[in-house]
CSV table of C-alpha atoms and ligand atoms in Angstrom, one decimal:
chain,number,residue,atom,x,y,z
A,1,UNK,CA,22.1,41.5,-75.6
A,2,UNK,CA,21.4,38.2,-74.3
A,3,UNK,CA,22.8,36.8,-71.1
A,4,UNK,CA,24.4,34.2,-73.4
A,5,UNK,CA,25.1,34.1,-76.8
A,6,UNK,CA,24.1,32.3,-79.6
A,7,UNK,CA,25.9,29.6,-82.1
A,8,UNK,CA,29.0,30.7,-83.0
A,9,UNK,CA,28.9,33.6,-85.9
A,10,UNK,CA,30.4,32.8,-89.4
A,11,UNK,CA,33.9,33.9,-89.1
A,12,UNK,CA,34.4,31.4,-86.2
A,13,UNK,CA,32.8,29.1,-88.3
A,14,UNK,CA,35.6,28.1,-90.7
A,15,UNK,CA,37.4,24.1,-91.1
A,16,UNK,CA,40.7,24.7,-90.2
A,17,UNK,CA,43.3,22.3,-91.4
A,18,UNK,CA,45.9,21.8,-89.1
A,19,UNK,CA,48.4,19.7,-91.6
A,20,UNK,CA,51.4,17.7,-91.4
A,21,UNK,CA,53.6,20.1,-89.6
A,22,UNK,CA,51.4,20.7,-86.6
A,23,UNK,CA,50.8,17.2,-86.4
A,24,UNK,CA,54.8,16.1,-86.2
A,25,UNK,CA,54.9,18.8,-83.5
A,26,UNK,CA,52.2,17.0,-81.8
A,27,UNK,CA,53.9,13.5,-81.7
A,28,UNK,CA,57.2,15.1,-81.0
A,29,UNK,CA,55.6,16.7,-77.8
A,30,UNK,CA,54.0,13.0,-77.2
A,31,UNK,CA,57.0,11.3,-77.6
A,32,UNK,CA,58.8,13.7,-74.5
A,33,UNK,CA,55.8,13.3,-72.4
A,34,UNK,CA,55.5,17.0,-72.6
A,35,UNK,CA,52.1,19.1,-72.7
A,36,UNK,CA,51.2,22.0,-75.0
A,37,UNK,CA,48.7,24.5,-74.5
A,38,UNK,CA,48.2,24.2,-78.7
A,39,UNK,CA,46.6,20.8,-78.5
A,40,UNK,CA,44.8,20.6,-75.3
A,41,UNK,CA,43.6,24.3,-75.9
A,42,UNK,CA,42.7,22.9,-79.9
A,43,UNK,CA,44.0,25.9,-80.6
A,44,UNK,CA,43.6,27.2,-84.3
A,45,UNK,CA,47.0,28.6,-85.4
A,46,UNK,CA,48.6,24.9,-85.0
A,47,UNK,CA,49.6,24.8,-88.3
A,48,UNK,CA,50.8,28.3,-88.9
A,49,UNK,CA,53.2,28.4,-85.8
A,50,UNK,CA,54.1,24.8,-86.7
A,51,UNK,CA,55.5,26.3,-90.3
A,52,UNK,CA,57.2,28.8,-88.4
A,53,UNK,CA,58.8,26.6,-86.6
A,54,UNK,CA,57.3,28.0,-83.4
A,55,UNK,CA,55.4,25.6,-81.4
A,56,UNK,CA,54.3,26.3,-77.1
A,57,UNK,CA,54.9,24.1,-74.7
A,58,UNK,CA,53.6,23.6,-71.2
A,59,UNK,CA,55.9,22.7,-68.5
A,60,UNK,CA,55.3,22.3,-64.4
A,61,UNK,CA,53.1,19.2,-65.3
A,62,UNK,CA,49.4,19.5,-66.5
A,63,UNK,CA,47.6,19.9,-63.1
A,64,UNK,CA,47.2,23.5,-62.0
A,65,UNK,CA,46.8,25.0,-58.2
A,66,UNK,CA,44.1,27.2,-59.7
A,67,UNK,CA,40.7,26.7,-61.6
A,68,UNK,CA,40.6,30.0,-64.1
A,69,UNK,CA,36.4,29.7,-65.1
A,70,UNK,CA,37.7,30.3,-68.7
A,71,UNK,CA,40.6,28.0,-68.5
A,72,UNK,CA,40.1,24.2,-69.6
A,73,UNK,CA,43.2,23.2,-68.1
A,74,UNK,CA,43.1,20.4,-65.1
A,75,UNK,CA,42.9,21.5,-61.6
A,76,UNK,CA,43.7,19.7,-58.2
A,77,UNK,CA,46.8,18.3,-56.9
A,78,UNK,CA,49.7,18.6,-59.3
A,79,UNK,CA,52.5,15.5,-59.3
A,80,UNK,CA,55.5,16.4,-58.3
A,81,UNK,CA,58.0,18.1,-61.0
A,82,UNK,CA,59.4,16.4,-63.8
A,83,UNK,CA,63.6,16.8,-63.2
A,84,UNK,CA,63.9,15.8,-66.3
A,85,UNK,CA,61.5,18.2,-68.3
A,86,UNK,CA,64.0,20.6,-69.3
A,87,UNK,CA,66.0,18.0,-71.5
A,88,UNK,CA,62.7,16.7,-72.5
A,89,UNK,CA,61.7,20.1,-74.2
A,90,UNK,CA,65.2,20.7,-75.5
A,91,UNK,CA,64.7,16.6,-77.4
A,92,UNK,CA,61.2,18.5,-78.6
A,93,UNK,CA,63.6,21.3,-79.9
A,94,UNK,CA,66.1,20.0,-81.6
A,95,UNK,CA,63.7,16.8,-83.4
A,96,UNK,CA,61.1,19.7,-84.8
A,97,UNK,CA,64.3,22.4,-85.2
A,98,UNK,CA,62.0,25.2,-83.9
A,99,UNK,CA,63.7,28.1,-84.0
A,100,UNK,CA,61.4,29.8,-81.8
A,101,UNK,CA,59.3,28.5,-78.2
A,102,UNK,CA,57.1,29.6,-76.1
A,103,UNK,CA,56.9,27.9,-72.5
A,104,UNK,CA,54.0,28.3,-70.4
A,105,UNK,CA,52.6,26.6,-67.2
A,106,UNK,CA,50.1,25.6,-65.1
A,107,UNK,CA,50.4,27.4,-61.5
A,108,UNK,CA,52.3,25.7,-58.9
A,109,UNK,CA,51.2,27.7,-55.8
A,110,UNK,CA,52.1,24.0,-54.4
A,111,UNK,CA,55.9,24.9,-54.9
A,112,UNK,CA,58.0,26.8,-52.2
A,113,UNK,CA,59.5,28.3,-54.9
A,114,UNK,CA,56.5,28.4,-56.7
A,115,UNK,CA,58.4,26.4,-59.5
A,116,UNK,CA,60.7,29.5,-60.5
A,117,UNK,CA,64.0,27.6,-60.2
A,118,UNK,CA,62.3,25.0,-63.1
A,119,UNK,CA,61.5,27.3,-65.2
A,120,UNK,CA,65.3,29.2,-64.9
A,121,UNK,CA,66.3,25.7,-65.9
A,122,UNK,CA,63.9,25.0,-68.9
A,123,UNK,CA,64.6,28.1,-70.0
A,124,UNK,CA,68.4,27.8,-69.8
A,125,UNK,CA,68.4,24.8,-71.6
A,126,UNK,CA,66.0,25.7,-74.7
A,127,UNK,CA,68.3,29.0,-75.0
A,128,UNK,CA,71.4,27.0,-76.3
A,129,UNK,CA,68.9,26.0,-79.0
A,130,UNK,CA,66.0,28.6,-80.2
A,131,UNK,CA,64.8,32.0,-79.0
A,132,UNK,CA,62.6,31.8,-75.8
A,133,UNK,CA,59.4,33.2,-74.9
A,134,UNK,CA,58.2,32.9,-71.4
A,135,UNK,CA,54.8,32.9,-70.5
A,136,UNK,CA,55.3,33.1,-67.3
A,137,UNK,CA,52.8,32.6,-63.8
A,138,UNK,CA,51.9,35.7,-61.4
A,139,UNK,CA,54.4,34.0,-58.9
A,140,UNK,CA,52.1,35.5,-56.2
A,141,UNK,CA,54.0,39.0,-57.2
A,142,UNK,CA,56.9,37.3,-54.8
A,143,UNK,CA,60.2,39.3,-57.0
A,144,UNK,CA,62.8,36.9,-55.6
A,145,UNK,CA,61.3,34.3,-57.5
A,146,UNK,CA,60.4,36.8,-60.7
A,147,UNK,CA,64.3,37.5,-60.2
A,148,UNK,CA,65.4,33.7,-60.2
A,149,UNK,CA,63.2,33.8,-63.7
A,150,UNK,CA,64.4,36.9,-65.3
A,151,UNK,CA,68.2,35.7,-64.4
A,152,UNK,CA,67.6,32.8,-67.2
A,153,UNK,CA,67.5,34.9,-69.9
A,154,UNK,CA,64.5,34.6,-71.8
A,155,UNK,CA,63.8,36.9,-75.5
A,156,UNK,CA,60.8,37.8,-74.2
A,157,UNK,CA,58.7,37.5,-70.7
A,158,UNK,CA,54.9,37.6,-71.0
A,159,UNK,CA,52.0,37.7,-68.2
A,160,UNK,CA,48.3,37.6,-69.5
A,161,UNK,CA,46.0,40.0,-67.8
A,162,UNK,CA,43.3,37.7,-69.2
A,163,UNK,CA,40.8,39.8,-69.3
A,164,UNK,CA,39.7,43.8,-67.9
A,165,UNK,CA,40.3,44.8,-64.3
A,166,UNK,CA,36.7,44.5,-63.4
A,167,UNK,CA,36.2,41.2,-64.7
A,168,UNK,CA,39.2,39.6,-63.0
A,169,UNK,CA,37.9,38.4,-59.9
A,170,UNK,CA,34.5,36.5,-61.6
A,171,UNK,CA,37.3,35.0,-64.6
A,172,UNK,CA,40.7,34.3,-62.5
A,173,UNK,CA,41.0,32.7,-59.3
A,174,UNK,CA,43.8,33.6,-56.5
A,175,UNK,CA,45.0,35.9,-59.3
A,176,UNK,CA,44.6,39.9,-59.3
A,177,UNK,CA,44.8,42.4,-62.3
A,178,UNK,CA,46.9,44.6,-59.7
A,179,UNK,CA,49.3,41.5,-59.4
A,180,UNK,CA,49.5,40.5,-63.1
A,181,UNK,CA,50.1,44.4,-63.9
A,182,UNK,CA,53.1,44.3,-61.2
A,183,UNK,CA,54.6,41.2,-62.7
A,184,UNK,CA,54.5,42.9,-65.9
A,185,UNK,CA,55.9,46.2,-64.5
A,186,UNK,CA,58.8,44.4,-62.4
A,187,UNK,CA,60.0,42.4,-65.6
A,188,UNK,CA,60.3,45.8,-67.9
A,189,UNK,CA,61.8,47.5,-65.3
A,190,UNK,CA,64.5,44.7,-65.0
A,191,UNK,CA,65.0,45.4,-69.1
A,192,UNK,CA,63.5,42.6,-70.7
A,193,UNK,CA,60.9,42.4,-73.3
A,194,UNK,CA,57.2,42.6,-71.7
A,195,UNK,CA,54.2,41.2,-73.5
A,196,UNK,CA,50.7,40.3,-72.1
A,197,UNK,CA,47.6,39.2,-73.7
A,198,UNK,CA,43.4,39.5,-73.2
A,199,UNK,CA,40.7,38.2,-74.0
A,200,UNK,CA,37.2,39.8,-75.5
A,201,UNK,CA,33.7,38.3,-75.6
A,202,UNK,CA,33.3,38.0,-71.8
A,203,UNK,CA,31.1,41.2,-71.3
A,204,UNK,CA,34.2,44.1,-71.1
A,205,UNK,CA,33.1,47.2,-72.8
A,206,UNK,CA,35.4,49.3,-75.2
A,207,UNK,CA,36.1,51.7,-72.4
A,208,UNK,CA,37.8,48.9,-70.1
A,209,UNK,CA,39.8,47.9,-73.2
A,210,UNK,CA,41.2,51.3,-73.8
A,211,UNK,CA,41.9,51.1,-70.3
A,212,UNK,CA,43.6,47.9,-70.2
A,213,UNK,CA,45.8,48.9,-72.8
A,214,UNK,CA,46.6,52.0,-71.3
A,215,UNK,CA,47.6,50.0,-68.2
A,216,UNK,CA,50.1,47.8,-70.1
A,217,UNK,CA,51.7,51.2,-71.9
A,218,UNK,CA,52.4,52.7,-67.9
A,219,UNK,CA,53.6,48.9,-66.9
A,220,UNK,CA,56.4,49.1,-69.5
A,221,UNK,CA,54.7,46.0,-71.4
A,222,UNK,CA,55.3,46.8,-75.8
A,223,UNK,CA,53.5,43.9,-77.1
A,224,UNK,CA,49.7,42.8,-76.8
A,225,UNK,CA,47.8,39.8,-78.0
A,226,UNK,CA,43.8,40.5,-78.2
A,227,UNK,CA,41.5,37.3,-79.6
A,228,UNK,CA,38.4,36.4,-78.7
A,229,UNK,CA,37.1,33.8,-75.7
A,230,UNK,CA,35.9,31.1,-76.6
A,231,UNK,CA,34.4,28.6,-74.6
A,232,UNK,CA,36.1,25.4,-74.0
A,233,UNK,CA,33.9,23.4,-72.2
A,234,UNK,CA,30.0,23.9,-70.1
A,235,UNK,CA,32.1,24.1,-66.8
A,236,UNK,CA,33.3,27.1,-68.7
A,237,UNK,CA,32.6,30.5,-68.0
A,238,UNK,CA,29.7,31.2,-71.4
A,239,UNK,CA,31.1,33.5,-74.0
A,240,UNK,CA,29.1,37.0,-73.7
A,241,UNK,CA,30.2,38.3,-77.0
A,242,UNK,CA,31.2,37.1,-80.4
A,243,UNK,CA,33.4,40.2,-81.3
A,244,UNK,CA,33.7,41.0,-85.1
A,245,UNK,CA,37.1,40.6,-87.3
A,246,UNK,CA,36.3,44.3,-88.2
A,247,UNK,CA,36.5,45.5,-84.2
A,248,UNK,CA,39.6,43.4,-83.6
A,249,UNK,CA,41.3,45.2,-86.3
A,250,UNK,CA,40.2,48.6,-85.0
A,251,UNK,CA,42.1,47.6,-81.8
A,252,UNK,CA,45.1,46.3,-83.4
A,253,UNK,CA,45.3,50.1,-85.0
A,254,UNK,CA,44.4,51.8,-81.3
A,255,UNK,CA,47.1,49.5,-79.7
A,256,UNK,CA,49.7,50.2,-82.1
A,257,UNK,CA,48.7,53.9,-82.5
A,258,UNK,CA,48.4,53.9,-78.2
A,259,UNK,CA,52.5,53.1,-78.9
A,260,UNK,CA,52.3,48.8,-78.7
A,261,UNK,CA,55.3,47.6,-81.3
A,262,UNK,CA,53.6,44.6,-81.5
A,263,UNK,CA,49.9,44.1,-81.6
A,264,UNK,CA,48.7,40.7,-82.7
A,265,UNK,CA,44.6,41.3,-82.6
A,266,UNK,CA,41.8,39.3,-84.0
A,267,UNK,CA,39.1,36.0,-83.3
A,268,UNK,CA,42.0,33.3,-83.7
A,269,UNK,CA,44.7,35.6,-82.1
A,270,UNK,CA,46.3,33.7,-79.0
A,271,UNK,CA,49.3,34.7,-77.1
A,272,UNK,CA,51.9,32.7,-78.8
A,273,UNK,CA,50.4,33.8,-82.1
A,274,UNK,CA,53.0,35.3,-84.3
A,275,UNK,CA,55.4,35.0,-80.9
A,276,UNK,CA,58.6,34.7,-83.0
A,277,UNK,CA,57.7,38.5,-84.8
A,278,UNK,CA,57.9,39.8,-81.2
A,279,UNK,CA,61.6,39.6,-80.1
A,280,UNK,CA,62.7,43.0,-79.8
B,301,LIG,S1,46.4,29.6,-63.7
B,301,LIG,FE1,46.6,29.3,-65.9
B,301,LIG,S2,46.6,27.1,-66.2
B,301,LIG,FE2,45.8,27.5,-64.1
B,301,LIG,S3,43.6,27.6,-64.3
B,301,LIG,FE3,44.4,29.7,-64.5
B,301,LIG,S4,44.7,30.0,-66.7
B,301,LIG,FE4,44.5,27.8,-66.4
């Protein structure tokens, strides 16, 4: 296999239509000066989530402490927190009626609390309104902040492991698969929902997979996303593998069989993907 692959095979190939729906939930997000990962990661599911009324949304600003290699989001010096975000997602809410949202963030390692107390309050505040998925930082591991986040209640708390343990260090920056794997661990222990999600196509073989997966079993995490990285951008970390629908759905079959309740698993699957199926 090459060092880097070639155009993209067919089944990545398709026109996807991303309709009225996802584009109201794109102005609405405008409106409130709010971020999702669905637009600025041109994600591919838009329109499904949007007729689900589920829709992600990106909170702590758009400027993250970290630079991920396979991550498109801005890095640097993040402006200072928004004390009005929480109300500005709930607006978001209540004008696109989801019923079900998924909050995410850039990394705020700038933070003293690492910006655990916002998140508490976002999540607070969208709870009075839809079920809540967190999709939460690594917190540097530090469990009094885990614990201010926990406190607020979310359906569901996810952590990505991104990608397979020995990967982590070339695809993640600051963050360690130990780390992510304790996050994950400390939030099922404290009785809430875990979920976590990886990517494939960055030169992991089936072995590290399996392993990954068993890894998420013994941290207490029931739900796993698996789709496929692609590349957003030539300061990206190159995709090393186009993975085929067929393989996906063999590991949608060894997750679920491995004892996963959820297993979302395929070349468009992201983590919010079919998010609203996952509240336990
Ligand atoms: S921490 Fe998250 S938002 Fe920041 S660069 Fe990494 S993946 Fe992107």
């Amino acid at each position: 296999m090459s060092e880097y692959v070639s155009p993209k095979p067919p089944w990545l190939r398709i026109k996807i239509s991303n309709g009225t729906l996802a584009a109201n939930v794109r102005r609405a997000v405008k409106q409130q000066g709010l971020n999702t990962i669905c637009e600025s990661g041109l994600c591919p599911n838009r329109a499904e989530c949007a007729g689900c009324g589920t829709a992600t949304v990106m909170i702590c600003g758009n400027i993250c402490t970290r630079a991920c290699r396979f991550c498109n989001v801005p890095h640097g010096k993040p402006l200072p927190l928004d004390e009005k975000e929480p109300q500005h997602v709930v607006s978001t809410v209540r004008t696109l009626g989801l019923k079900h949202v998924v909050l995410t963030s850039v990394d705020r390692d700038d933070l003293p609390d690492f910006g655990a107390a916002h998140w508490a309050e976002t999540i607070r505040a969208v709870k009075e309104h839809a079920t809540v998925e967190g999709l939460i930082p690594d917190f540097q591991g530090r469990t009094d902040f885990l614990d201010i986040v926990i406190a607020a209640g979310a359906d569901v708390l996810s952590h990505n492991l991104e990608t397979v343990e020995r990967l982590t260090p070339q695809i993640r920056t600051k963050a360690t698969y130990k780390t992510s794997a304790e996050v994950l661990k400390y939030i099922s222990g404290s009785g809430v929902t875990a979920k976590s999600g990886i990517m494939l196509g960055l030169g992991e073989t089936e072995d590290e997979i399996k392993q990954t997966m068993d890894d998420l079993l013994s941290a207490g995490c029931h739900i796993i996303t698996v789709g496929q990285y692609l590349q957003p951008s030539l300061n990206n970390i190159p995709v090393r593998e186009y993975v085929h629908p067929d393989k996906f759905e063999e590991y949608r079959l060894l997750a679920l069989q491995k004892g996963f309740l959820h297993a979302e698993s395929g070349p468009f699957v992201r983590s919010s993907y079919h998010a609203e199926k996952h509240i336990l």
